[in-house]
Coordinates of C-alpha atoms in Angstrom, one line a residue:
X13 CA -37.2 62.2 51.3
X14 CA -35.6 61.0 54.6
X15 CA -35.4 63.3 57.3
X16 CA -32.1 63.5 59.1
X17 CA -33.6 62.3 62.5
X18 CA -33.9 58.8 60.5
X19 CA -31.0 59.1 58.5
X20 CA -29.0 59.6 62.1
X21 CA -31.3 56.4 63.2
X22 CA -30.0 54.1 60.6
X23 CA -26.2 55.3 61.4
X24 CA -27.2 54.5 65.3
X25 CA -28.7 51.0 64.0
X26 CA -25.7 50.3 61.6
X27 CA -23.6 51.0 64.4
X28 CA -24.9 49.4 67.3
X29 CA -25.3 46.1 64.5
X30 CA -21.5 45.9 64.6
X31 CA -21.2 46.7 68.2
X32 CA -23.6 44.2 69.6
X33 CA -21.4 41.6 71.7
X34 CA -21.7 37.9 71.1
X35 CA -20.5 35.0 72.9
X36 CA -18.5 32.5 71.2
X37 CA -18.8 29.1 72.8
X38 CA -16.9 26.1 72.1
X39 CA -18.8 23.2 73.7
X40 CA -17.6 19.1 74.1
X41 CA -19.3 17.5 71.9
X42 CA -20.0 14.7 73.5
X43 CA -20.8 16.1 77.4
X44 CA -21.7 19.8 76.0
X45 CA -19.8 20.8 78.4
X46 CA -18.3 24.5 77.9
X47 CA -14.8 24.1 77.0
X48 CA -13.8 27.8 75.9
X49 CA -16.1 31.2 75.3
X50 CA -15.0 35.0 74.2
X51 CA -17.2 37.7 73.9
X52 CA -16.7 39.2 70.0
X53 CA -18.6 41.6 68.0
X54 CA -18.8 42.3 64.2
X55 CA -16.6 45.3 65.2
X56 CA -13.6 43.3 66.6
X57 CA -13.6 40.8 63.8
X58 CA -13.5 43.1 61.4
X59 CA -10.8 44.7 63.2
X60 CA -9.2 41.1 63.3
X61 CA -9.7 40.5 60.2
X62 CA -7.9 44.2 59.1
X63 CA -5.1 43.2 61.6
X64 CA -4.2 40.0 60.0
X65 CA -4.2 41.2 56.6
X66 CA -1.8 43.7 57.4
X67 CA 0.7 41.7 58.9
X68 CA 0.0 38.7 56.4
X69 CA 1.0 41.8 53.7
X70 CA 3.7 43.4 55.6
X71 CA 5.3 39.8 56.4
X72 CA 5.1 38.6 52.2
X73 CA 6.8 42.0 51.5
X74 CA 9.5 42.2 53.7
X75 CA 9.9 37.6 53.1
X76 CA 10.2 38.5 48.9
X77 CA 12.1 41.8 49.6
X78 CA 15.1 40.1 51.4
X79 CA 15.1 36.6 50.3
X80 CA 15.0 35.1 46.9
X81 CA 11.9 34.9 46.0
X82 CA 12.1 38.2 44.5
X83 CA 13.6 36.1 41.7
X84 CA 10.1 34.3 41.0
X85 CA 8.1 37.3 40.6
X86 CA 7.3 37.6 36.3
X87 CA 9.5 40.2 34.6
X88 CA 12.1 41.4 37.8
X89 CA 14.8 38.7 37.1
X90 CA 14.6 39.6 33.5
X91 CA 14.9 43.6 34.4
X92 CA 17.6 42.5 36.7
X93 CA 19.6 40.6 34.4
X94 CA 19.6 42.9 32.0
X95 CA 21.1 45.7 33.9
X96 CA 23.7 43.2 35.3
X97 CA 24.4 41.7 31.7
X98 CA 24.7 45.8 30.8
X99 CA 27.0 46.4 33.1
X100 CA 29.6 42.9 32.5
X101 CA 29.6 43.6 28.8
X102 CA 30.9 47.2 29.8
X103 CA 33.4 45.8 32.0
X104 CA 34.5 42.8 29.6
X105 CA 34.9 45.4 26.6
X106 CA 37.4 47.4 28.7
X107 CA 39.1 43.9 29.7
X108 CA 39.4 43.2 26.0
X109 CA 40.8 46.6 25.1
X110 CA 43.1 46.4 28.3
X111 CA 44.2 43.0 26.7
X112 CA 45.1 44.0 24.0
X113 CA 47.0 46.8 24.6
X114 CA 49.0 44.2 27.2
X115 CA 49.5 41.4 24.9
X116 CA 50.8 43.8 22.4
X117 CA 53.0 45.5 24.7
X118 CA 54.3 41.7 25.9
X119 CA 54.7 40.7 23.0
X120 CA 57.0 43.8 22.1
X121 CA 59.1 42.9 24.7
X122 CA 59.3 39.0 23.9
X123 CA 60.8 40.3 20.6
X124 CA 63.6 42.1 21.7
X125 CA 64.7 39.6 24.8
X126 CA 63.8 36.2 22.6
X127 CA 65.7 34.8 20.1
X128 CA 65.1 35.7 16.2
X129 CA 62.6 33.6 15.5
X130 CA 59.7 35.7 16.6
X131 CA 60.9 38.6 14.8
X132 CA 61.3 36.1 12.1
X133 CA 57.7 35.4 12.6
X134 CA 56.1 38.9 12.8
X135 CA 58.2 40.1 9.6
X136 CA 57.5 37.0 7.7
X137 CA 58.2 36.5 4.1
X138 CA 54.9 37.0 2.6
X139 CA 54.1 40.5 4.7
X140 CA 57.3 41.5 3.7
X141 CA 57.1 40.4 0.0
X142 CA 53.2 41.6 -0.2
X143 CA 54.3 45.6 1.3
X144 CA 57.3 45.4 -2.0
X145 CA 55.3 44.4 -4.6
X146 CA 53.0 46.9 -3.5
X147 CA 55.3 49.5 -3.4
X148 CA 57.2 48.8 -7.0
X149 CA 53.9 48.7 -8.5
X150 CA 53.3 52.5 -6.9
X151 CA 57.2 53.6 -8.2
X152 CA 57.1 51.5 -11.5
X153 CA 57.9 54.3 -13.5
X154 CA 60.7 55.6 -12.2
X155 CA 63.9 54.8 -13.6
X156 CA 66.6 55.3 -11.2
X157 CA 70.5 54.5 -12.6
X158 CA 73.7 53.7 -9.6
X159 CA 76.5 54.7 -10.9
X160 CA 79.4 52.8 -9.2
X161 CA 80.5 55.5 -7.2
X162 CA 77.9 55.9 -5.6
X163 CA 78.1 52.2 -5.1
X164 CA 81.1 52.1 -3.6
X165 CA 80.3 55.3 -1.6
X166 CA 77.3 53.3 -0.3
X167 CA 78.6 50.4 0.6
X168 CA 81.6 52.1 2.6
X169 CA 79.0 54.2 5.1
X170 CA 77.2 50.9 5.6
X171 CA 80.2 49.1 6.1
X172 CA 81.5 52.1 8.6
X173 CA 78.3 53.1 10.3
X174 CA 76.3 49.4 10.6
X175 CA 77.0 48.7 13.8
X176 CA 76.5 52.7 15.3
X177 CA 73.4 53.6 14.1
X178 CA 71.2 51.7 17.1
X179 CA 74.3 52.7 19.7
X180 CA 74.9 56.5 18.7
X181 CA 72.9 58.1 21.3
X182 CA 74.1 55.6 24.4
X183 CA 75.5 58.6 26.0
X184 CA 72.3 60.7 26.2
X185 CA 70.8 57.4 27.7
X186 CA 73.3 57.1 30.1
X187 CA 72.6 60.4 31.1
X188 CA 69.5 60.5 31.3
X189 CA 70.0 57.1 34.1
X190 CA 72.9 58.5 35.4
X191 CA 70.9 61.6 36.5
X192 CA 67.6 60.3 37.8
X193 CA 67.4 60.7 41.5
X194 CA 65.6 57.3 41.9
X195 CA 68.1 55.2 40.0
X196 CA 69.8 52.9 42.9
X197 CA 70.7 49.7 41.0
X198 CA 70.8 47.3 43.5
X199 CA 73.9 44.1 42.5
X200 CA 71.7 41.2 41.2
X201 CA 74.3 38.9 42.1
X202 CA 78.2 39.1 43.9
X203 CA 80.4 37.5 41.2
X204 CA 82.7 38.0 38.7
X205 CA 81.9 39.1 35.1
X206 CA 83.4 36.9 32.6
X207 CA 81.1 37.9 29.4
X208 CA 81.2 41.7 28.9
X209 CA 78.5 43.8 27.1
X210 CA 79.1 43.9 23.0
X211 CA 76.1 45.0 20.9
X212 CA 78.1 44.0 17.8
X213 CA 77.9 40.0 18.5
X214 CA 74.2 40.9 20.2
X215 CA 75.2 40.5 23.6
X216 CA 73.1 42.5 25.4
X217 CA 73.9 41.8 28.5
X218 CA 76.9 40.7 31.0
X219 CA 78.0 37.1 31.9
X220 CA 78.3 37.0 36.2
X221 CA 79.9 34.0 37.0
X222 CA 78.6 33.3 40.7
X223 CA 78.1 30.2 43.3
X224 CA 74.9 28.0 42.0
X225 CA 71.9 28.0 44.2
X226 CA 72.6 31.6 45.2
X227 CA 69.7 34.3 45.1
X228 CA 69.2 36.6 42.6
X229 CA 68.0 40.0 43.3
X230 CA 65.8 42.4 41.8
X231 CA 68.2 45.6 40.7
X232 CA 65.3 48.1 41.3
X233 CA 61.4 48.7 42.8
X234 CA 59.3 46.8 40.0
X235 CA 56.8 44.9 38.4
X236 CA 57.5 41.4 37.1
X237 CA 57.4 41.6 33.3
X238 CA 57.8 38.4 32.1
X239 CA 58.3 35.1 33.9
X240 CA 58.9 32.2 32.0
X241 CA 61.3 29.6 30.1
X242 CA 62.7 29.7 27.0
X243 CA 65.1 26.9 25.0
X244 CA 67.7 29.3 25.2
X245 CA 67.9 31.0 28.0
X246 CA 66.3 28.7 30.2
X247 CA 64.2 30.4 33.3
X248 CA 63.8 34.2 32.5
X249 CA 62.7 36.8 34.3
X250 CA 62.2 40.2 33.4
X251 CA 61.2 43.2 35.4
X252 CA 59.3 46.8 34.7
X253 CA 61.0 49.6 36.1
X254 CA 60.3 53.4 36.3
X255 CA 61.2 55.7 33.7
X256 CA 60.7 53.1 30.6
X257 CA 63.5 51.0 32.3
X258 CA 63.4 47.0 32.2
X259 CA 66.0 44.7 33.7
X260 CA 66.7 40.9 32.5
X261 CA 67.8 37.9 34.0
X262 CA 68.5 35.0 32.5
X263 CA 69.5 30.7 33.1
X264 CA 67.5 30.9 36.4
X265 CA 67.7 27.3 38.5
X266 CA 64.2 28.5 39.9
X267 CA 62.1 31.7 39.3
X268 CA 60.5 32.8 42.8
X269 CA 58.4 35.4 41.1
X270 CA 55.0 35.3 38.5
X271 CA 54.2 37.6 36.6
X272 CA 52.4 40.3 37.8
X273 CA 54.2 40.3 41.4
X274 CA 55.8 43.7 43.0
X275 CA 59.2 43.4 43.7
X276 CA 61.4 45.6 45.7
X277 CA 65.0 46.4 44.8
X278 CA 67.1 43.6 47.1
X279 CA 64.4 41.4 46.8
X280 CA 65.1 37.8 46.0
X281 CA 63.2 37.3 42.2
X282 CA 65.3 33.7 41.6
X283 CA 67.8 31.4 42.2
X284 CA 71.1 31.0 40.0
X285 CA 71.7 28.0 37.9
X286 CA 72.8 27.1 33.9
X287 CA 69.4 26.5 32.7
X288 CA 68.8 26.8 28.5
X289 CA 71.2 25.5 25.4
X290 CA 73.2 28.5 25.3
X291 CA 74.7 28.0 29.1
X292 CA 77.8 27.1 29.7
X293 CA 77.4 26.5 33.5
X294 CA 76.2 28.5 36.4
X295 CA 75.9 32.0 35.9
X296 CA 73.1 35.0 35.6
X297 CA 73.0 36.8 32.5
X298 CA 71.9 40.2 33.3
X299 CA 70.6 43.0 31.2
X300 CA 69.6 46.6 31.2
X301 CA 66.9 47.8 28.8
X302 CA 66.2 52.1 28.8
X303 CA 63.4 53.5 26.3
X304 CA 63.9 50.1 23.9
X305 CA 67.6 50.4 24.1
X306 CA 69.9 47.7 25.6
X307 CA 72.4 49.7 28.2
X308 CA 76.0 48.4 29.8
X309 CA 74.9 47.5 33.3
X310 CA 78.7 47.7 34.1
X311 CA 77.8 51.7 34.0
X312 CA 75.8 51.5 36.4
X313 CA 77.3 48.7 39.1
X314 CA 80.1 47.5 40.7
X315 CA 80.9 43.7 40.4

């Protein structure tokens, strides 16, 4: 075996290998004349060599880290995409619930301030006719005889209570308006009303006869329901208010609101004019919708 007084030598000669200085000349190859020299040893080009590599490592890390280049290396755009793919299809299933529940919700309200036809078209004939047959096939046994009294008892509660039953608790709405703190109604419009409210003939609403090209303004604080035209009633603007409360106005010249915009009560929301089939010249229809109900905005302003 090796005794440790040679084993120390060859760490000495290992050593002083890779410390031994050399001279690195560069020379003109035509005169030979010395151009440039540097002293090096194994030592300091290894130590070069380590030095380099570092920074050539440090520099491709911190060059793929912040740039795009990230994108090129296999498998991280895929892990990448798939997260953000994750995440959009979270977000678009909320969007599509959201929709849903607004489109319903709009289209509610579309029903009651548009003409027939779209209740027309979500009661149609067949749904209608497919829900009876149903039903008379489920109560086809049952034999059921009128007599004509109470025919004629029938027909003379329809006759007296047809045009109460959606009206008979005005008064409780009323109050409940009439008694909110944060019910301010702010005059659309300074006029004269020459149509007053009369659920029987389904106007919902009251006729203000004012100066065309004057600005109509938003009753209360709200949110624009619906802005839009119809053949009827021309430019239409409706208006979400607190409390389950929506306001209407109708044969706009010009709507100065979308849908989706904030008004403030005061607030200019559209200019008057006759637009639709069913105006008779300039004037804003107005109405007053509480909890699905249509109210008297007389009740509630002074014109």
């Amino acid at each position: 075996m090796e005794s440790n007084n040679q084993k120390k030598e060859k760490k000495r000669s290992w050593f002083k290998k890779i410390s031994d200085k050399y001279r690195l000349i560069f020379l003109n190859e035509q005169t030979l004349e010395e151009r440039f020299s540097i002293r090096l040893s194994r030592l300091n080009v290894i130590s070069l060599i380590f030095f380099f590599v570092i920074v050539i490592v440090s520099g491709t890390f911190l060059l793929i880290s912040h740039t795009s280049l990230k994108e090129f290396i296999p498998g991280y755009t895929e892990l990448q995409y798939r997260q953000e793919m994750y995440g959009l299809l979270q977000k678009a299933d909320s969007l599509e619930l959201e929709m849903q529940r607004k489109d319903t919700y709009l289209k509610n309200i579309r029903i009651i301030l548009s003409d027939s036809s779209a209740i027309t078209e979500l009661y149609s004939v067949d749904t209608v006719n497919n829900v009876t047959d149903s039903n008379a096939a489920l109560y086809a046994d049952i034999e059921i005889d009128i007599s004509p009294e109470d025919s004629l008892l029938r027909a003379e509660y329809e006759q007296a209570t047809q045009y109460n039953l959606r009206f008979k608790a005005s008064d409780e709405l009323y109050e409940d308006i009439t008694d909110a703190s944060d019910f301010l109604f702010y005059p659309p419009v300074d006029g004269t009303v020459t149509s007053k409210f009369n659920p029987i003939i389904k106007h919902f609403g009251i006729d203000i006869v004012t100066a065309e090209n004057e600005p109509v303004l938003a009753t209360l604080d709200g949110t624009v329901l619906i802005s839009n035209w119809t053949t009827e009633t021309g430019y239409v603007i409706a208006i979400q208010h607190r409390h389950d409360l929506i306001s209407v106005y109708k044969h706009n010249a010009v709507l100065l609101k979308k849908q989706g915009d904030y008004v403030a009560a005061g607030e200019a929301i559209a200019i008057v004019g006759e637009s639709g089939e069913i105006s008779t010249g300039p004037h804003l229809h107005f109405e007053v919708w509480y909890k699905g109900n249509p109210m008297n905005p007389a009740k509630f302003l002074n014109f």
